[in-house]
Amino acid sequence: MKQHLHVLLRKCALSCLALTTFTQASFSQIGIFNEVEAGVSFGPSNFLGDLGGNRGRGMGFLKDNNIAQTKFIIGGHITAMPASFLGLRLAVNYGTLAGDDKIIKGSGGLEEARKFRNSDFRSRLFEAFLAAEVFPTVFFEEDPEDLYKKIRPYGVLGVGVFNYNPMGSDPLTGDWVNLKDLSTEGQGFAEYPDRKPYKLTQLNIPMGLGVKYFMNDNVSIAFEVIHRKTFTDYIDDVSTTYIDPNLFDQYFGAGSEKAQLARRMANKTDQGSSTSAGFGPGDKRGTPTNNDAYYSAGFKLGFRLGNRGNGDNYKRIKCPVMRY
């Protein structure tokens, strides 16, 4: 585990170094940015989708947040400041997302169907995004140039891309297997023309709030919460209804190892139970009207690069200041 973490940190450092070199060279040439910050971030992340959840109807967002499935995300960033009230951040992050129906605490309500579904997933996550940071309180500061021990709240909004690969635990062996190629909901089957194979690289919209504390003119620390809106319902490989399991034999070969694996992963309910026949073709497996999402909450450490003055390398863009 330690060796794996060291590798991730090394990759993150190299990425930041490359971004820093490119950013400084580019911004020095166009000469419009007041300052450039580079840094790292670390904190918990959580998945919001079909799997897992809490009592009652699955509603998405924080209502179905599962603390037990909290993972971690680390990253690096380069932020250019064309003005004191505005930052343009380029960030890369690596983490994990997960969900599990077993953790649902049933109370005899609508959540029992999700608990009986008995599905789980985990996926590594790699994302990159470009976002604007807006610091509204700058307009009320007497001297925006003075950063020493200053606190600034800010908002974040941008656009990004992320890559994932959902895996589920095999109920027979306990091994984690890739789910996309198994077409668990008939993706790519002629019988379901509206269910296309989903792509493992998707767009997202990061949005959030944070507060930044400047320890001095060159070092800052921030705490922020960023939610990612996505345009897919298949981060956890669950979206719509169960299909006829015989189709797996038809498309993957009757009795083949892949067909048998697809059967097990597509429907993990106990169909041999004496109290329930389990879910069958056409029964609800997920909620296609709600796309998946995820969020992170963590600390961001930043270091200012270059020269803060109005020299040849930087041409400051003044922001309006409200004075009394």
Short mmCIF file of C-alpha atoms in Angstrom, two decimals:
data_model
loop_
_atom_site.label_atom_id
_atom_site.label_comp_id
_atom_site.label_asym_id
_atom_site.label_seq_id
_atom_site.Cartn_x
_atom_site.Cartn_y
_atom_site.Cartn_z
CA MET A 1 0.00 0.00 0.00
CA LYS A 2 2.80 2.43 0.91
CA GLN A 3 4.68 1.62 -2.27
CA HIS A 4 1.52 2.21 -4.31
CA LEU A 5 0.94 5.57 -2.59
CA HIS A 6 4.55 6.60 -3.28
CA VAL A 7 4.08 5.83 -6.95
CA LEU A 8 0.90 7.94 -7.08
CA LEU A 9 2.57 10.85 -5.33
CA ARG A 10 5.57 10.61 -7.67
CA LYS A 11 3.27 10.69 -10.71
CA CYS A 12 1.37 13.62 -9.26
CA ALA A 13 4.61 15.52 -8.61
CA LEU A 14 5.86 14.89 -12.15
CA SER A 15 2.52 16.03 -13.58
CA CYS A 16 2.64 19.21 -11.52
CA LEU A 17 6.23 19.86 -12.61
CA ALA A 18 5.30 19.47 -16.27
CA LEU A 19 2.23 21.68 -15.87
CA THR A 20 4.26 24.27 -14.00
CA THR A 21 6.95 24.43 -16.68
CA PHE A 22 4.36 24.77 -19.46
CA THR A 23 2.24 27.29 -17.55
CA GLN A 24 5.11 29.56 -16.56
CA ALA A 25 6.54 29.57 -20.09
CA SER A 26 3.17 30.27 -21.69
CA PHE A 27 2.01 32.90 -19.23
CA SER A 28 5.35 34.70 -19.33
CA GLN A 29 5.03 35.03 -23.09
CA ILE A 30 1.47 36.39 -23.08
CA GLY A 31 2.20 38.43 -19.94
CA ILE A 32 -1.37 38.83 -18.65
CA PHE A 33 -1.37 36.86 -15.41
CA ASN A 34 -0.67 38.39 -12.06
CA GLU A 35 0.48 35.18 -10.40
CA VAL A 36 0.61 31.40 -10.77
CA GLU A 37 0.02 28.88 -8.00
CA ALA A 38 0.90 25.18 -7.96
CA GLY A 39 -0.14 22.69 -5.31
CA VAL A 40 -1.58 19.40 -4.20
CA SER A 41 -4.90 18.27 -2.73
CA PHE A 42 -6.07 15.33 -0.65
CA GLY A 43 -9.35 14.31 0.92
CA PRO A 44 -12.33 11.92 1.04
CA SER A 45 -14.62 11.28 -1.92
CA ASN A 46 -17.96 9.55 -2.24
CA PHE A 47 -20.20 8.13 -4.94
CA LEU A 48 -23.86 9.09 -5.43
CA GLY A 49 -25.68 6.62 -7.67
CA ASP A 50 -27.95 3.58 -7.83
CA LEU A 51 -26.02 1.28 -5.50
CA GLY A 52 -26.19 1.64 -1.75
CA GLY A 53 -28.22 4.44 -0.20
CA ASN A 54 -30.34 4.83 2.89
CA ARG A 55 -33.89 4.14 4.05
CA GLY A 56 -36.87 4.95 1.88
CA ARG A 57 -36.89 5.92 -1.78
CA GLY A 58 -33.54 6.47 -3.44
CA MET A 59 -33.29 10.21 -4.04
CA GLY A 60 -29.69 10.76 -5.06
CA PHE A 61 -27.41 13.56 -3.87
CA LEU A 62 -26.59 13.64 -0.15
CA LYS A 63 -29.77 11.90 1.00
CA ASP A 64 -28.26 8.57 -0.09
CA ASN A 65 -24.69 9.34 0.88
CA ASN A 66 -22.96 6.32 2.47
CA ILE A 67 -20.09 7.21 4.80
CA ALA A 68 -19.05 3.54 4.88
CA GLN A 69 -18.17 3.75 1.17
CA THR A 70 -15.96 6.82 1.53
CA LYS A 71 -12.70 6.58 -0.41
CA PHE A 72 -9.89 9.07 -1.01
CA ILE A 73 -8.79 11.24 -3.89
CA ILE A 74 -5.41 12.96 -4.39
CA GLY A 75 -4.39 15.45 -7.02
CA GLY A 76 -2.33 18.34 -8.24
CA HIS A 77 -3.24 21.71 -9.69
CA ILE A 78 -1.95 24.81 -11.44
CA THR A 79 -3.93 28.01 -10.92
CA ALA A 80 -3.35 31.23 -12.84
CA MET A 81 -4.69 34.50 -11.37
CA PRO A 82 -5.54 37.09 -14.05
CA ALA A 83 -7.02 39.21 -11.24
CA SER A 84 -7.27 39.07 -7.47
CA PHE A 85 -10.92 38.00 -7.66
CA LEU A 86 -10.45 35.31 -10.33
CA GLY A 87 -8.42 32.13 -10.68
CA LEU A 88 -8.24 29.68 -13.57
CA ARG A 89 -7.45 26.20 -12.26
CA LEU A 90 -6.19 23.20 -14.21
CA ALA A 91 -6.39 20.11 -11.96
CA VAL A 92 -5.72 16.38 -12.22
CA ASN A 93 -6.99 13.90 -9.61
CA TYR A 94 -6.81 10.19 -8.93
CA GLY A 95 -9.09 8.23 -6.60
CA THR A 96 -11.65 5.48 -6.12
CA LEU A 97 -15.45 5.28 -6.20
CA ALA A 98 -17.55 2.51 -4.65
CA GLY A 99 -21.09 1.47 -3.78
CA ASP A 100 -22.64 -1.58 -2.11
CA ASP A 101 -26.24 -2.63 -1.46
CA LYS A 102 -25.20 -4.76 1.53
CA ILE A 103 -24.60 -1.71 3.70
CA ILE A 104 -28.23 -0.53 3.43
CA LYS A 105 -30.00 -0.64 6.80
CA GLY A 106 -33.44 -1.95 5.96
CA SER A 107 -36.58 -0.86 7.82
CA GLY A 108 -39.22 -2.62 5.75
CA GLY A 109 -39.60 0.23 3.26
CA LEU A 110 -38.66 0.91 -0.34
CA GLU A 111 -34.99 0.38 0.45
CA GLU A 112 -35.59 -3.37 0.85
CA ALA A 113 -35.69 -3.83 -2.95
CA ARG A 114 -32.23 -2.24 -3.26
CA LYS A 115 -30.89 -4.31 -0.41
CA PHE A 116 -32.26 -7.50 -2.01
CA ARG A 117 -30.64 -6.48 -5.32
CA ASN A 118 -27.35 -7.27 -3.55
CA SER A 119 -25.06 -5.58 -6.09
CA ASP A 120 -21.79 -3.78 -5.53
CA PHE A 121 -19.08 -2.02 -7.50
CA ARG A 122 -15.79 -0.24 -7.23
CA SER A 123 -13.85 1.76 -9.80
CA ARG A 124 -10.60 3.63 -9.97
CA LEU A 125 -11.09 7.24 -11.04
CA PHE A 126 -8.89 9.58 -13.02
CA GLU A 127 -10.10 13.07 -13.81
CA ALA A 128 -8.87 16.39 -15.17
CA PHE A 129 -10.80 19.63 -15.18
CA LEU A 130 -10.50 23.33 -15.94
CA ALA A 131 -12.43 25.55 -13.56
CA ALA A 132 -12.87 29.17 -12.58
CA GLU A 133 -12.35 30.19 -8.96
CA VAL A 134 -14.25 33.33 -7.99
CA PHE A 135 -13.37 35.22 -4.77
CA PRO A 136 -16.29 37.65 -4.21
CA THR A 137 -15.00 39.20 -0.97
CA VAL A 138 -12.06 40.73 -2.82
CA PHE A 139 -14.36 43.55 -3.88
CA PHE A 140 -14.85 44.51 -0.24
CA GLU A 141 -11.17 44.39 0.78
CA GLU A 142 -9.33 47.62 1.40
CA ASP A 143 -6.05 46.22 0.05
CA PRO A 144 -6.37 43.09 -2.14
CA GLU A 145 -2.58 43.10 -2.56
CA ASP A 146 -2.05 42.23 1.09
CA LEU A 147 -2.54 38.48 1.50
CA TYR A 148 -0.85 37.84 4.85
CA LYS A 149 -3.17 35.74 7.07
CA LYS A 150 -6.14 36.65 4.91
CA ILE A 151 -9.23 34.42 4.54
CA ARG A 152 -11.14 34.33 1.26
CA PRO A 153 -14.22 32.20 0.50
CA TYR A 154 -14.66 31.22 -3.15
CA GLY A 155 -16.84 29.37 -5.61
CA VAL A 156 -15.73 26.83 -8.23
CA LEU A 157 -17.34 26.05 -11.59
CA GLY A 158 -15.82 24.35 -14.60
CA VAL A 159 -15.81 21.49 -17.06
CA GLY A 160 -13.83 18.27 -16.92
CA VAL A 161 -13.30 14.76 -18.19
CA PHE A 162 -13.02 11.57 -16.16
CA ASN A 163 -12.18 7.93 -16.79
CA TYR A 164 -13.57 4.99 -14.81
CA ASN A 165 -13.96 1.21 -15.09
CA PRO A 166 -16.65 -0.41 -12.89
CA MET A 167 -15.86 -3.78 -11.30
CA GLY A 168 -18.16 -6.02 -9.27
CA SER A 169 -17.52 -8.89 -6.88
CA ASP A 170 -18.32 -12.33 -8.25
CA PRO A 171 -20.82 -13.96 -5.83
CA LEU A 172 -19.31 -17.37 -6.65
CA THR A 173 -15.58 -16.69 -6.28
CA GLY A 174 -15.44 -13.32 -4.55
CA ASP A 175 -13.09 -12.02 -7.27
CA TRP A 176 -13.52 -8.51 -8.67
CA VAL A 177 -14.33 -8.58 -12.39
CA ASN A 178 -14.78 -5.92 -15.08
CA LEU A 179 -18.46 -5.30 -15.76
CA LYS A 180 -18.60 -3.29 -18.98
CA ASP A 181 -17.78 -6.19 -21.33
CA LEU A 182 -20.47 -8.37 -19.71
CA SER A 183 -23.35 -6.18 -20.98
CA THR A 184 -25.23 -6.81 -17.73
CA GLU A 185 -28.24 -4.78 -18.90
CA GLY A 186 -28.12 -5.87 -22.53
CA GLN A 187 -25.95 -3.00 -23.78
CA GLY A 188 -25.24 -3.67 -27.44
CA PHE A 189 -27.84 -6.45 -27.76
CA ALA A 190 -30.28 -6.22 -30.68
CA GLU A 191 -33.18 -6.81 -28.27
CA TYR A 192 -32.34 -3.50 -26.54
CA PRO A 193 -31.53 -1.00 -29.32
CA ASP A 194 -31.76 1.92 -26.92
CA ARG A 195 -29.06 0.49 -24.61
CA LYS A 196 -25.74 1.34 -26.22
CA PRO A 197 -22.41 0.24 -24.71
CA TYR A 198 -21.35 3.03 -22.38
CA LYS A 199 -18.03 4.84 -22.71
CA LEU A 200 -15.48 4.71 -19.91
CA THR A 201 -14.40 8.30 -20.53
CA GLN A 202 -17.08 10.91 -19.86
CA LEU A 203 -17.55 14.64 -19.31
CA ASN A 204 -18.41 16.15 -15.96
CA ILE A 205 -19.17 19.55 -14.48
CA PRO A 206 -17.32 20.28 -11.23
CA MET A 207 -19.01 22.83 -8.97
CA GLY A 208 -18.40 23.71 -5.38
CA LEU A 209 -17.44 26.05 -2.57
CA GLY A 210 -14.28 26.57 -0.58
CA VAL A 211 -12.44 28.85 1.80
CA LYS A 212 -8.79 29.79 1.38
CA TYR A 213 -6.36 30.94 4.07
CA PHE A 214 -3.11 32.66 3.11
CA MET A 215 -0.44 31.76 5.64
CA ASN A 216 1.79 34.32 3.92
CA ASP A 217 2.16 35.86 0.47
CA ASN A 218 3.46 32.62 -1.04
CA VAL A 219 1.74 29.72 0.78
CA SER A 220 -1.97 29.06 1.18
CA ILE A 221 -4.22 26.26 2.39
CA ALA A 222 -7.85 25.77 1.41
CA PHE A 223 -10.75 23.52 2.30
CA GLU A 224 -13.30 22.87 -0.42
CA VAL A 225 -16.20 20.63 -1.37
CA ILE A 226 -16.62 19.93 -5.09
CA HIS A 227 -19.59 18.06 -6.56
CA ARG A 228 -19.31 16.49 -10.03
CA LYS A 229 -22.40 16.38 -12.19
CA THR A 230 -22.01 13.66 -14.85
CA PHE A 231 -23.87 12.67 -17.99
CA THR A 232 -23.88 8.89 -17.48
CA ASP A 233 -25.84 6.50 -15.28
CA TYR A 234 -23.33 3.69 -15.65
CA ILE A 235 -20.49 4.57 -13.29
CA ASP A 236 -21.77 1.68 -11.14
CA ASP A 237 -22.94 -0.41 -14.17
CA VAL A 238 -26.55 -0.15 -12.94
CA SER A 239 -29.20 1.95 -14.67
CA THR A 240 -32.42 0.37 -15.91
CA THR A 241 -34.04 -3.14 -15.85
CA TYR A 242 -33.04 -6.79 -15.68
CA ILE A 243 -32.85 -8.69 -18.96
CA ASP A 244 -33.54 -12.29 -19.97
CA PRO A 245 -30.42 -14.20 -18.76
CA ASN A 246 -30.70 -16.58 -21.73
CA LEU A 247 -29.47 -13.72 -23.91
CA PHE A 248 -26.02 -14.11 -22.40
CA ASP A 249 -25.83 -17.64 -23.82
CA GLN A 250 -27.01 -16.31 -27.18
CA TYR A 251 -24.39 -13.57 -27.41
CA PHE A 252 -21.47 -15.05 -25.46
CA GLY A 253 -21.89 -18.74 -26.27
CA ALA A 254 -24.15 -21.26 -24.54
CA GLY A 255 -22.52 -22.51 -21.34
CA SER A 256 -19.39 -20.40 -21.91
CA GLU A 257 -17.47 -19.06 -18.93
CA LYS A 258 -18.28 -15.48 -19.95
CA ALA A 259 -22.01 -16.22 -20.29
CA GLN A 260 -22.11 -17.83 -16.84
CA LEU A 261 -20.18 -14.93 -15.33
CA ALA A 262 -22.52 -12.40 -16.97
CA ARG A 263 -25.54 -14.23 -15.52
CA ARG A 264 -24.11 -14.07 -12.02
CA MET A 265 -23.10 -10.42 -12.23
CA ALA A 266 -26.29 -9.17 -13.89
CA ASN A 267 -28.58 -10.59 -11.20
CA LYS A 268 -27.10 -11.22 -7.75
CA THR A 269 -30.42 -11.70 -5.97
CA ASP A 270 -31.05 -15.02 -4.26
CA GLN A 271 -33.35 -16.62 -6.80
CA GLY A 272 -33.19 -19.92 -4.95
CA SER A 273 -34.66 -18.42 -1.80
CA SER A 274 -37.79 -20.04 -0.41
CA THR A 275 -39.24 -16.63 0.45
CA SER A 276 -38.66 -14.83 -2.84
CA ALA A 277 -38.29 -15.70 -6.49
CA GLY A 278 -35.81 -12.87 -7.01
CA PHE A 279 -35.93 -10.27 -9.76
CA GLY A 280 -36.60 -11.30 -13.34
CA PRO A 281 -36.60 -9.81 -16.87
CA GLY A 282 -38.21 -6.39 -16.97
CA ASP A 283 -37.99 -5.78 -13.22
CA LYS A 284 -36.39 -2.56 -12.05
CA ARG A 285 -32.61 -2.77 -11.57
CA GLY A 286 -31.79 0.94 -11.43
CA THR A 287 -33.22 4.42 -11.97
CA PRO A 288 -32.32 5.69 -15.45
CA THR A 289 -33.81 9.13 -14.84
CA ASN A 290 -31.06 10.01 -12.34
CA ASN A 291 -27.48 10.15 -13.61
CA ASP A 292 -24.65 9.16 -11.29
CA ALA A 293 -22.53 11.75 -9.52
CA TYR A 294 -19.65 11.96 -7.07
CA TYR A 295 -18.04 14.55 -4.84
CA SER A 296 -14.89 15.21 -2.87
CA ALA A 297 -14.12 17.23 0.23
CA GLY A 298 -10.56 17.98 1.15
CA PHE A 299 -7.61 20.26 1.68
CA LYS A 300 -5.65 22.04 -1.02
CA LEU A 301 -2.11 23.28 -0.38
CA GLY A 302 -0.83 25.96 -2.76
CA PHE A 303 2.55 27.59 -3.44
CA ARG A 304 2.89 30.78 -5.43
CA LEU A 305 5.37 30.63 -8.30
CA GLY A 306 7.32 33.44 -9.92
CA ASN A 307 7.33 37.12 -9.12
CA ARG A 308 4.37 39.07 -7.69
CA GLY A 309 5.50 42.47 -8.85
CA ASN A 310 4.53 44.54 -11.88
CA GLY A 311 7.74 43.66 -13.66
CA ASP A 312 8.31 42.43 -17.18
CA ASN A 313 7.12 38.90 -16.41
CA TYR A 314 3.71 39.86 -15.06
CA LYS A 315 1.32 42.64 -16.04
CA ARG A 316 -1.23 43.02 -13.32
CA ILE A 317 -4.94 43.32 -14.12
CA LYS A 318 -6.48 45.47 -11.41
CA CYS A 319 -9.85 44.50 -10.00
CA PRO A 320 -12.32 47.10 -8.76
CA VAL A 321 -12.28 47.65 -5.00
CA MET A 322 -15.23 48.94 -2.99
CA ARG A 323 -13.94 51.53 -0.52
CA TYR A 324 -15.76 53.26 2.30
#
